[in-house]
Coordinates of C-alpha atoms and ligand atoms in Angstrom, one line a residue:
X1 CA -5.5 30.9 26.5
X2 CA -8.8 29.7 27.8
X3 CA -10.9 26.5 27.6
X4 CA -12.9 28.1 24.8
X5 CA -10.0 28.5 22.5
X6 CA -10.3 26.5 19.2
X7 CA -8.7 23.1 19.6
X8 CA -6.5 23.4 16.6
X9 CA -2.8 23.8 16.0
X10 CA -0.8 23.5 19.2
X11 CA -4.1 23.4 21.1
X12 CA -4.9 20.0 19.8
X13 CA -4.3 16.8 21.8
X14 CA -2.8 18.6 24.9
X15 CA -0.9 16.4 27.4
X16 CA -3.2 15.0 30.0
X17 CA -2.0 16.7 33.3
X18 CA -5.6 17.2 34.6
X19 CA -5.3 20.9 33.9
X20 CA -5.8 21.6 30.2
X21 CA -4.9 25.3 30.4
X22 CA -1.7 24.5 32.2
X23 CA -0.8 21.8 29.7
X24 CA -1.2 24.2 26.8
X25 CA 0.7 26.9 28.6
X26 CA 3.6 24.5 29.1
X27 CA 3.5 23.3 25.5
X28 CA 3.5 26.9 24.1
X29 CA 6.4 27.9 26.4
X30 CA 8.5 24.9 25.2
X31 CA 7.5 25.6 21.6
X32 CA 8.8 29.1 22.0
X33 CA 12.2 27.7 22.9
X34 CA 12.4 26.6 19.3
X35 CA 12.4 30.3 18.3
X36 CA 8.9 30.5 16.8
X37 CA 7.0 33.8 17.1
X38 CA 3.6 34.0 18.7
X39 CA 2.1 34.6 15.3
X40 CA 3.6 31.4 14.0
X41 CA 2.5 29.4 17.0
X42 CA -1.1 30.6 16.4
X43 CA -1.3 29.1 13.0
X44 CA -2.8 25.7 12.1
X45 CA -0.2 22.9 12.2
X46 CA 0.7 20.7 9.3
X47 CA 2.7 17.6 10.3
X48 CA 5.2 16.2 7.8
X49 CA 6.0 12.5 8.3
X50 CA 9.7 12.1 7.6
X51 CA 10.9 8.6 6.7
X52 CA 14.4 9.7 5.7
X53 CA 17.2 7.5 7.0
X54 CA 20.9 6.9 6.2
X55 CA 19.8 3.3 5.8
X56 CA 17.3 4.1 3.1
X57 CA 18.8 4.9 -0.3
X58 CA 15.4 5.3 -1.9
X59 CA 14.5 8.2 0.5
X60 CA 17.7 10.3 0.2
X61 CA 15.8 13.3 -1.3
X62 CA 13.5 13.5 1.6
X63 CA 15.3 16.5 3.2
X64 CA 14.7 18.5 0.0
X65 CA 11.1 17.3 -0.2
X66 CA 10.5 18.5 3.4
X67 CA 11.8 21.9 2.6
X68 CA 9.5 22.1 -0.4
X69 CA 6.5 20.9 1.6
X70 CA 7.3 23.6 4.2
X71 CA 7.4 26.3 1.5
X72 CA 3.9 25.2 0.5
X73 CA 2.6 25.2 4.0
X74 CA 4.0 28.5 5.0
X75 CA 2.8 30.2 1.8
X76 CA -0.7 28.9 2.5
X77 CA -0.7 30.1 6.1
X78 CA 0.2 27.1 8.2
X79 CA 3.0 26.1 10.5
X80 CA 4.9 23.1 9.1
X81 CA 6.4 20.7 11.7
X82 CA 8.3 17.6 10.5
X83 CA 8.6 14.6 12.6
X84 CA 10.6 11.3 12.2
X85 CA 8.9 8.0 11.7
X86 CA 10.2 4.5 10.9
X87 CA 12.0 4.3 7.6
X88 CA 11.4 1.0 5.8
X89 CA 14.2 0.3 3.3
X90 CA 13.6 -2.9 1.3
X91 CA 17.2 -4.0 1.0
X92 CA 18.3 -2.9 4.5
X93 CA 15.9 -4.8 6.8
X94 CA 16.1 -8.3 8.3
X95 CA 14.2 -10.5 8.0
X96 CA 12.1 -8.4 5.6
X97 CA 10.7 -4.9 5.4
X98 CA 7.2 -6.6 5.3
X99 CA 7.8 -7.8 8.9
X100 CA 7.9 -4.1 10.0
X101 CA 5.2 -2.6 7.8
X102 CA 2.6 -3.0 10.6
X103 CA 5.0 -1.6 13.2
X104 CA 5.5 1.5 11.0
X105 CA 1.7 1.8 10.5
X106 CA 1.1 1.6 14.2
X107 CA 3.8 4.1 15.0
X108 CA 2.6 6.5 12.4
X109 CA -1.0 6.3 13.5
X110 CA 0.0 6.9 17.1
X111 CA 2.0 10.0 16.1
X112 CA -0.8 11.3 13.9
X113 CA -3.3 11.1 16.8
X114 CA -0.9 12.0 19.7
X115 CA 0.8 15.1 18.3
X116 CA -0.9 18.4 17.8
X117 CA -1.4 18.5 14.0
X118 CA -4.4 19.6 12.0
X119 CA -3.4 17.7 8.8
X120 CA -0.4 15.8 7.6
X121 CA 1.8 15.3 4.6
X122 CA 3.1 11.7 4.6
X123 CA 6.4 11.3 2.7
X124 CA 7.2 7.7 1.7
X125 CA 8.2 5.7 -1.3
X126 CA 10.2 2.5 -0.7
X127 CA 8.0 -0.6 -0.9
X128 CA 6.3 -0.9 2.5
X129 CA 6.4 2.8 3.6
X130 CA 3.5 4.0 1.5
X131 CA 1.2 1.1 2.6
X132 CA 2.1 1.7 6.2
X133 CA 1.4 5.4 5.9
X134 CA -1.9 4.9 4.1
X135 CA -2.9 2.3 6.8
X136 CA -2.1 4.9 9.4
X137 CA -4.0 7.7 7.7
X138 CA -7.0 5.4 7.2
X139 CA -7.1 4.6 10.9
X140 CA -6.2 8.0 12.3
X141 CA -8.6 9.6 9.9
X142 CA -7.2 13.1 10.0
X143 CA -6.7 15.1 6.7
X144 CA -3.7 13.6 5.0
X145 CA -1.9 14.0 1.7
X146 CA 0.4 11.2 0.5
X147 CA 3.6 12.3 -1.1
X148 CA 6.1 9.9 -2.6
X149 CA 9.8 10.4 -3.3
X150 CA 9.3 9.2 -6.9
X151 CA 11.0 6.6 -9.0
X152 CA 14.7 6.6 -9.9
X153 CA 15.9 7.1 -13.4
X154 CA 17.2 4.2 -15.5
X155 CA 20.9 4.3 -16.4
X156 CA 22.3 4.0 -19.9
X157 CA 24.8 1.1 -19.9
X158 CA 26.6 -0.3 -23.0
X159 CA 23.7 0.2 -25.3
X160 CA 20.8 -0.7 -23.0
X161 CA 19.2 0.9 -19.9
X162 CA 19.4 -0.6 -16.4
X163 CA 17.3 0.1 -13.3
X164 CA 16.5 -1.7 -10.1
X165 CA 15.4 -4.3 -9.8
X166 CA 14.1 -6.3 -12.7
X167 CA 17.5 -5.9 -14.4
X168 CA 19.2 -7.0 -11.1
X169 CA 17.2 -10.2 -11.3
X170 CA 17.7 -10.7 -15.0
X171 CA 21.5 -10.4 -14.8
X172 CA 21.7 -12.4 -11.6
X173 CA 19.8 -15.3 -13.3
X174 CA 22.2 -15.1 -16.2
X175 CA 25.2 -15.1 -13.7
X176 CA 23.8 -18.2 -12.0
X177 CA 23.3 -19.8 -15.4
X178 CA 27.0 -19.1 -16.2
X179 CA 26.3 -16.8 -19.2
X180 CA 27.4 -13.6 -17.4
X181 CA 30.9 -13.4 -15.8
X182 CA 31.7 -12.4 -12.3
X183 CA 33.5 -9.3 -13.7
X184 CA 30.5 -8.2 -15.6
X185 CA 28.0 -8.8 -12.8
X186 CA 30.3 -6.6 -10.7
X187 CA 30.2 -3.8 -13.3
X188 CA 26.5 -4.0 -13.5
X189 CA 26.1 -3.8 -9.7
X190 CA 27.3 -0.2 -9.9
X191 CA 24.8 0.8 -12.7
X192 CA 21.5 -0.6 -11.4
X193 CA 20.6 2.2 -9.1
X194 CA 22.4 5.4 -9.8
X195 CA 19.9 8.1 -8.7
X196 CA 17.8 8.7 -5.7
X197 CA 14.3 7.3 -5.8
X198 CA 12.4 4.1 -5.7
X199 CA 12.9 1.1 -8.0
X200 CA 12.5 2.3 -11.6
X201 CA 10.2 -0.4 -12.8
X202 CA 6.5 -1.3 -12.1
X203 CA 7.6 -2.9 -8.8
X204 CA 5.8 -2.6 -5.5
X205 CA 6.8 1.0 -4.8
X206 CA 5.7 2.2 -8.2
X207 CA 2.5 0.1 -8.1
X208 CA 1.7 1.5 -4.7
X209 CA 2.3 5.1 -5.8
X210 CA -0.1 4.5 -8.7
X211 CA -2.7 2.9 -6.4
X212 CA -2.4 5.7 -4.0
X213 CA -3.2 8.0 -6.9
X214 CA -6.1 5.8 -7.9
X215 CA -7.4 5.7 -4.4
X216 CA -7.3 9.5 -4.3
X217 CA -4.7 10.0 -1.6
X218 CA -2.1 11.5 -4.0
X219 CA -3.3 14.3 -6.3
X220 CA -3.7 13.1 -9.9
X221 CA -0.4 13.1 -11.9
X222 CA 1.9 13.3 -8.9
X223 CA 2.6 9.7 -8.2
X224 CA 5.1 8.9 -11.0
X225 CA 7.1 12.1 -11.2
X226 CA 10.8 11.0 -11.1
X227 CA 12.6 11.5 -7.8
X228 CA 15.2 13.9 -9.3
X229 CA 12.8 16.0 -11.5
X230 CA 12.1 19.5 -10.4
X231 CA 8.4 18.8 -10.8
X232 CA 8.8 16.4 -7.8
X233 CA 9.7 19.4 -5.6
X234 CA 6.7 21.4 -7.0
X235 CA 4.5 18.4 -6.2
X236 CA 5.8 18.6 -2.6
X237 CA 5.1 22.3 -2.4
X238 CA 1.6 21.6 -3.7
X239 CA 1.1 18.9 -1.1
X240 CA 2.0 21.4 1.6
X241 CA -0.5 23.9 0.3
X242 CA -3.2 21.3 0.0
X243 CA -2.6 20.1 3.5
X244 CA -3.3 23.6 4.8
X245 CA -6.5 23.8 2.6
X246 CA -7.7 20.6 4.1
X247 CA -7.8 22.1 7.6
X248 CA -10.6 24.5 6.7
X249 CA -12.2 22.3 4.1
X250 CA -11.5 18.8 5.3
X251 CA -11.7 15.7 3.1
X252 CA -10.9 12.8 5.4
X253 CA -9.3 9.5 4.4
X254 CA -12.6 7.8 5.4
X255 CA -14.3 9.8 2.6
X256 CA -11.6 9.0 0.1
X257 CA -10.9 5.3 0.9
X258 CA -14.3 3.7 0.1
X259 CA -15.6 0.6 -1.6
X260 CA -15.6 2.6 -4.9
X261 CA -12.1 3.9 -4.7
X262 CA -10.7 0.5 -3.5
X263 CA -12.3 -1.1 -6.6
X264 CA -10.8 1.6 -8.8
X265 CA -7.4 0.9 -7.3
X266 CA -7.9 -2.9 -8.0
X267 CA -8.7 -2.1 -11.6
X268 CA -5.6 0.0 -11.9
X269 CA -3.5 -2.7 -10.3
X270 CA -4.7 -5.1 -12.9
X271 CA -4.2 -2.7 -15.8
X272 CA -0.7 -1.9 -14.7
X273 CA 0.3 -5.6 -14.5
X274 CA 1.3 -4.3 -11.1
X275 CA 3.0 -6.0 -8.2
X276 CA 1.3 -8.9 -6.4
X277 CA 2.5 -7.3 -3.1
X278 CA 0.1 -4.4 -3.8
X279 CA -2.8 -6.7 -3.4
X280 CA -1.8 -7.5 0.2
X281 CA -1.2 -3.8 0.9
X282 CA -4.4 -2.6 -0.6
X283 CA -6.3 -5.3 1.3
X284 CA -4.7 -4.0 4.5
X285 CA -5.5 -0.4 3.8
X286 CA -9.1 -1.2 2.9
X287 CA -9.4 -3.3 6.0
X288 CA -8.6 -0.2 8.1
X289 CA -11.8 1.2 6.8
X290 CA -13.8 -2.0 7.2
X291 CA -13.7 -2.8 3.5
X292 CA -13.0 -6.4 2.4
X293 CA -11.3 -7.3 -0.8
X294 CA -12.8 -10.6 -2.1
X295 CA -10.5 -12.7 -4.2
X296 CA -13.5 -14.0 -6.2
X297 CA -14.3 -10.4 -7.1
X298 CA -10.7 -9.8 -8.0
X299 CA -11.0 -12.6 -10.6
X300 CA -14.1 -11.0 -12.0
X301 CA -12.4 -7.7 -12.3
X302 CA -9.3 -9.4 -13.8
X303 CA -11.4 -10.9 -16.5
X304 CA -12.7 -7.5 -17.5
X305 CA -9.7 -5.3 -17.1
X306 CA -7.0 -5.3 -19.8
X307 CA -3.3 -4.8 -19.1
X308 CA -2.5 -1.4 -20.7
X309 CA 0.8 -0.5 -19.3
X310 CA 4.0 -2.0 -20.8
X311 CA 6.7 -1.6 -18.3
X312 CA 9.3 -3.9 -16.8
X313 CA 9.1 -6.5 -15.2
X314 CA 6.6 -7.6 -17.8
X315 CA 7.3 -5.2 -20.7
X316 CA 10.2 -2.9 -21.7
X317 CA 9.6 0.5 -20.3
X318 CA 10.7 2.2 -17.0
X319 CA 8.7 4.5 -14.7
X320 CA 10.2 7.6 -16.3
X321 CA 8.7 6.4 -19.6
X322 CA 5.3 5.8 -17.9
X323 CA 5.4 9.3 -16.5
X324 CA 6.4 10.9 -19.8
X325 CA 3.8 8.8 -21.6
X326 CA 1.0 10.4 -19.6
X327 CA 1.1 8.6 -16.3
X328 CA -2.0 7.9 -14.2
X329 CA -4.1 10.6 -15.8
X330 CA -3.7 8.9 -19.2
X331 CA -4.3 5.4 -17.8
X332 CA -7.4 6.4 -15.8
X333 CA -8.8 8.1 -18.9
X334 CA -8.3 4.9 -20.8
X335 CA -10.1 2.9 -18.1
X336 CA -12.8 5.5 -17.4
X337 CA -15.8 3.4 -18.4
X338 CA -14.6 0.7 -15.9
X339 CA -14.2 3.1 -12.9
X340 CA -16.4 4.5 -10.2
X341 CA -16.3 8.1 -11.3
X342 CA -18.0 9.4 -8.3
X343 CA -15.0 8.6 -6.1
X344 CA -13.5 11.8 -4.6
X345 CA -9.8 12.4 -4.0
X346 CA -7.9 14.5 -1.5
X347 CA -8.8 17.6 -3.4
X348 CA -12.5 16.9 -2.8
X349 CA -13.3 16.5 -6.5
X350 CA -14.7 13.4 -8.2
X351 CA -12.8 11.4 -10.7
X352 CA -15.4 12.5 -13.2
X353 CA -14.4 16.1 -12.6
X354 CA -10.7 15.4 -12.6
X355 CA -10.4 13.2 -15.7
X356 CA -9.8 15.0 -19.0
X357 CA -8.8 13.7 -22.4
X358 CA -4.9 13.7 -22.4
X359 CA -3.3 15.9 -25.0
X360 CA -0.6 13.3 -25.6
X361 CA -0.2 9.6 -24.8
X362 CA 2.9 7.6 -25.7
X363 CA 1.3 4.3 -26.8
X364 CA 4.5 2.4 -26.5
X365 CA 4.0 2.5 -22.7
X366 CA 0.2 3.2 -22.2
X367 CA -1.8 1.3 -24.7
X368 CA -5.2 2.1 -26.1
X369 CA -8.1 -0.1 -25.0
X370 CA -8.3 -1.6 -28.5
X371 CA -4.6 -2.6 -28.4
X372 CA -3.9 -3.9 -24.9
X373 CA -0.8 -5.6 -23.8
X374 CA -3.2 -8.3 -22.6
X375 CA -7.0 -8.4 -22.9
X376 CA -7.3 -9.6 -19.3
X377 CA -5.8 -8.4 -16.0
X378 CA -2.4 -9.2 -14.7
X379 CA -3.3 -11.1 -11.5
X380 CA -5.6 -14.0 -10.9
X381 CA -6.6 -15.7 -7.6
X382 CA -6.5 -19.5 -7.4
X383 CA -8.5 -21.7 -5.0
X384 CA -8.4 -25.4 -4.3
X385 CA -7.3 -28.1 -1.9
X386 CA -3.8 -26.7 -1.7
X387 CA -5.1 -23.1 -1.1
X388 CA -8.6 -23.2 0.5
X389 CA -8.5 -19.4 1.1
X390 CA -6.7 -18.6 -2.1
X391 CA -3.4 -18.0 -3.7
X392 CA -2.2 -15.5 -6.3
X393 CA -0.6 -15.8 -9.7
X394 CA 0.7 -12.9 -11.7
X395 CA -0.2 -14.2 -15.1
X396 CA 1.1 -11.2 -17.0
X397 CA 4.6 -12.1 -15.8
X398 CA 4.2 -15.9 -16.2
X399 CA 4.8 -18.4 -19.0
X400 CA 1.5 -19.2 -20.7
X401 CA 2.6 -22.7 -21.6
X402 CA 2.9 -23.5 -17.9
X403 CA -0.7 -22.3 -17.0
X404 CA -2.1 -25.8 -17.1
X405 CA 0.4 -28.0 -15.3
X406 CA 0.1 -31.2 -13.3
X407 CA 3.4 -32.4 -12.0
X408 CA 5.5 -33.9 -9.2
X409 CA 6.6 -31.5 -6.6
X410 CA 10.1 -30.9 -5.1
X411 CA 9.5 -29.5 -1.6
X412 CA 11.7 -27.2 0.5
X413 CA 10.8 -27.0 4.2
X414 CA 11.9 -23.5 4.6
X415 CA 14.4 -20.9 3.4
X416 CA 17.4 -22.6 5.0
X417 CA 16.5 -25.9 3.4
X418 CA 16.1 -24.2 0.0
X419 CA 19.4 -22.4 0.3
X420 CA 21.2 -25.7 1.3
X421 CA 19.8 -27.9 -1.5
X422 CA 18.6 -25.8 -4.5
X423 CA 22.0 -25.9 -6.2
X424 CA 23.0 -29.4 -5.1
X425 CA 23.9 -31.3 -8.2
X426 CA 22.3 -34.3 -6.6
X427 CA 18.9 -32.6 -6.2
X428 CA 16.3 -34.9 -7.7
X429 CA 14.6 -32.3 -10.0
X430 CA 13.7 -31.9 -13.6
X431 CA 12.4 -28.9 -15.6
X432 CA 8.9 -30.4 -15.5
X433 CA 8.7 -30.5 -11.7
X434 CA 7.0 -27.9 -9.5
X435 CA 9.2 -26.3 -6.9
X436 CA 7.4 -25.8 -3.5
X437 CA 8.7 -23.6 -0.7
X438 CA 6.8 -23.8 2.6
X439 CA 7.1 -22.2 6.1
X440 CA 7.9 -18.8 4.7
X441 CA 4.6 -17.0 5.5
X442 CA 3.7 -14.0 7.7
X443 CA 3.6 -16.2 10.9
X444 CA 7.1 -17.5 10.5
X445 CA 10.4 -15.9 11.7
X446 CA 11.1 -15.4 8.0
X447 CA 8.5 -12.7 7.9
X448 CA 6.9 -13.5 4.5
X449 CA 10.0 -12.6 2.4
X450 CA 10.0 -12.0 -1.3
X451 CA 11.4 -15.5 -1.7
X452 CA 8.6 -16.8 -3.9
X453 CA 10.8 -16.2 -6.9
X454 CA 12.6 -19.5 -6.1
X455 CA 15.8 -19.7 -8.1
X456 CA 15.9 -22.2 -10.9
X457 CA 18.2 -25.0 -9.6
X458 CA 21.5 -24.1 -11.1
X459 CA 22.0 -27.4 -12.9
X460 CA 18.7 -26.6 -14.8
X461 CA 19.5 -23.0 -15.3
X462 CA 22.8 -24.0 -16.8
X463 CA 20.9 -26.3 -19.1
X464 CA 18.9 -23.3 -20.4
X465 CA 15.7 -23.6 -18.2
X466 CA 14.3 -20.1 -17.8
X467 CA 11.0 -20.8 -16.0
X468 CA 9.4 -23.5 -13.9
X469 CA 6.2 -23.5 -11.9
X470 CA 7.1 -22.4 -8.3
X471 CA 4.7 -22.1 -5.3
X472 CA 5.0 -20.8 -1.8
X473 CA 3.3 -19.1 1.1
X474 CA 5.5 -16.1 0.8
X475 CA 5.7 -13.1 -1.6
X476 CA 7.5 -12.1 -4.7
X477 CA 9.2 -8.8 -5.5
X478 CA 7.1 -6.7 -7.8
X479 CA 10.1 -6.5 -10.0
X480 CA 10.3 -10.3 -10.5
X481 CA 8.7 -12.6 -13.1
X482 CA 8.0 -16.2 -13.8
X483 CA 5.2 -18.8 -13.3
X484 CA 5.0 -18.2 -9.6
X485 CA 2.1 -19.0 -7.3
X486 CA 2.2 -16.8 -4.2
X487 CA 0.5 -16.1 -0.9
X488 CA -0.9 -19.7 -0.5
X489 CA -3.4 -19.3 2.3
X490 CA -3.6 -20.6 4.9
X491 CA 0.2 -20.6 5.1
X492 CA 2.0 -23.8 6.2
X493 CA 2.7 -22.4 9.7
X494 CA -1.0 -21.7 10.2
X495 CA -1.8 -25.4 9.6
X496 CA -2.7 -25.0 5.9
X497 CA -2.5 -27.9 3.5
X498 CA 0.8 -26.5 2.2
X499 CA 2.4 -27.7 5.4
X500 CA 1.5 -31.3 4.6
X501 CA 3.0 -31.4 1.1
X502 CA 5.9 -33.7 0.6
X503 CA 8.4 -34.2 -2.3
X504 CA 7.0 -36.6 -4.8
X505 CA 3.3 -35.5 -4.3
X506 CA 1.5 -34.3 -7.4
X507 CA -0.1 -30.8 -7.7
X508 CA -2.4 -29.5 -10.4
X509 CA -2.4 -25.9 -11.4
X510 CA -5.1 -24.7 -13.8
X511 CA -5.2 -21.0 -14.6
X512 CA -8.2 -21.6 -16.8
X513 CA -10.1 -23.1 -13.9
X514 CA -8.5 -20.8 -11.3
X515 CA -7.6 -23.9 -9.3
X516 CA -4.7 -25.2 -7.3
X517 CA -5.0 -28.7 -6.0
X518 CA -2.9 -31.2 -4.0
X519 CA -3.5 -34.6 -5.5
X520 CA -3.1 -36.6 -2.3
X521 CA -5.9 -38.7 -0.8
X522 CA -7.6 -37.5 2.3
X523 CA -6.5 -40.4 4.5
X524 CA -2.9 -39.8 3.8
X525 CA -3.3 -36.1 4.5
X526 CA -4.9 -36.9 7.8
X527 CA -2.0 -39.2 8.7
X528 CA 0.4 -36.3 7.9
X529 CA -1.7 -33.8 9.9
X530 CA -1.6 -36.0 13.0
X531 CA 2.2 -35.7 12.8
X532 CA 2.4 -32.0 12.1
X533 CA 3.5 -29.7 14.8
X534 CA 3.0 -25.9 14.8
X535 CA 6.2 -23.8 14.7
X536 CA 7.7 -22.5 18.0
X537 CA 6.4 -19.1 19.2
X538 CA 8.6 -16.1 19.6
X539 CA 8.8 -15.2 23.3
X540 CA 8.9 -11.4 23.3
X541 CA 8.7 -8.1 21.6
X542 CA 7.5 -7.3 18.1
X543 CA 8.0 -10.8 16.8
X544 CA 5.6 -12.2 19.5
X545 CA 3.0 -9.6 18.8
X546 CA 3.2 -10.4 15.1
X547 CA 2.8 -14.1 15.8
X548 CA -0.2 -13.5 18.0
X549 CA -1.9 -11.0 15.8
X550 CA -0.9 -11.2 12.1
X551 CA -3.6 -12.1 9.7
X552 CA -3.2 -14.2 6.6
X553 CA -2.5 -12.8 3.1
X554 CA -6.2 -12.8 2.1
X555 CA -6.7 -10.3 4.9
X556 CA -3.8 -8.2 4.1
X557 CA -1.4 -9.5 6.8
X558 CA -2.4 -6.6 9.1
X559 CA -2.6 -7.1 12.8
X560 CA -6.1 -8.3 13.7
X561 CA -6.5 -5.6 16.4
X562 CA -5.8 -2.8 14.0
X563 CA -8.6 -3.5 11.5
X564 CA -11.8 -1.6 11.6
X565 CA -14.3 -4.3 12.2
X566 CA -17.7 -4.0 10.5
Ligands
LIG601 FE1 13.3 0.9 -2.3 FE2 13.0 -0.9 -4.5 S1 14.5 -0.8 -2.9 S2 11.7 0.8 -3.9

């Protein structure tokens, strides 16, 4: 091997010993120890990012998917090499999987640029894994195909269907209200997630799979295939073959993730009635390419994008219904006049070329434009004295009667305070109050958990209260529902006005005016600000890096140093 040899396959990114030929000689000799023939070692290399883990139930099919990707790569003439990366399992991580999304993105980016691969298939699925992989691909900017594990199937149970995690929350709320017994909640626990795959509703994982398809990083029609369906393996095989093709005819993430495709993804998020978390993730992915998502623009898009998909948590269907109904090809066709059709995907073709009239659409789950679930989009941004840089409300999952509310607030200083007092029979709270949780944003040790779905105080739940206005600087699961204001920015720990709110203050929410205001006079707020102290800093490790670098929700909660500036 000489200096003139093409720097592809194993010849890419050789270790820096000061003698490139020697470094390559060493690498090839070690690679031979794995039993590859010379002919195999001469082929272009497709990396396969493996996020399987015994801690990650959603990803338990990844070994099968890797085998299928390898089939596709080998048949197309490449050498497939799988490598492990962080596995982010939503229910298995403390304090939250969100706290580790950026760590996974950093690690994956480093491995994409450090290891000798010409292209990559990224296998993810559970909530934060796909955002992390897309952030990494956007930064590394090597040819990349996103593959998702796919959604789980819903389980028939005593005349209804159950799936994580909207039904988990629905039954848990009934259990708290005393209308479901301990025995029944125990039975249901074993029926909520019975197959491999990501949550079976339009939660964050499903939303991100659809947005990855809308962005163009997943081939059209592949995002919603159920985890256990044979088509999921065929999609994996295709992803492998496509990754080989991308080596000779590259289409880079920087060509795919553009202003146009990001706006298409925003339209899709709104039409899905998708997860609010996806807005943070899309902002972070776009930020890796220097693209800013403006919340004012989000409101303009929301007012002109109907909700067309009728799935839980806001509707009745599950992801398997969405897929069988036509999936993203049908939804994008329905939205086509609102989309930037020049946007290309990982196959190098424009949306205009890819979209064709679907032969069949099940209108129970994907509505026609003339008969939307809602004439306007699922998410709106709010601004005002309580949220100078914005906050988010998923209006499609909220109670319209609460959209215009001015009320007294009951404040919890943090998660521990909320846990200690929310069910206290002596808590001074009525159904007309607003519940406020502060100190739970990205800067806090809580790691911006999905705690924005504050439980209804049990004495109110037992009295039949189903929804109240709730507000916080944290997030909400994409599978949750209620009149819930999220991502208040700046967060309390960053010195935002939220940190100054006290029980008994009044707050005004107006969805019509897109406003969120704290009705406390300026002098009183100044008095409180003089007494406010910032939270203690973490002293070491990842927690310290997060506290020094993490951006606020309106900037995607990425680490500042990882964004592409300009
Ligand atoms: Fe993995 Fe819901 S727990 S997607």
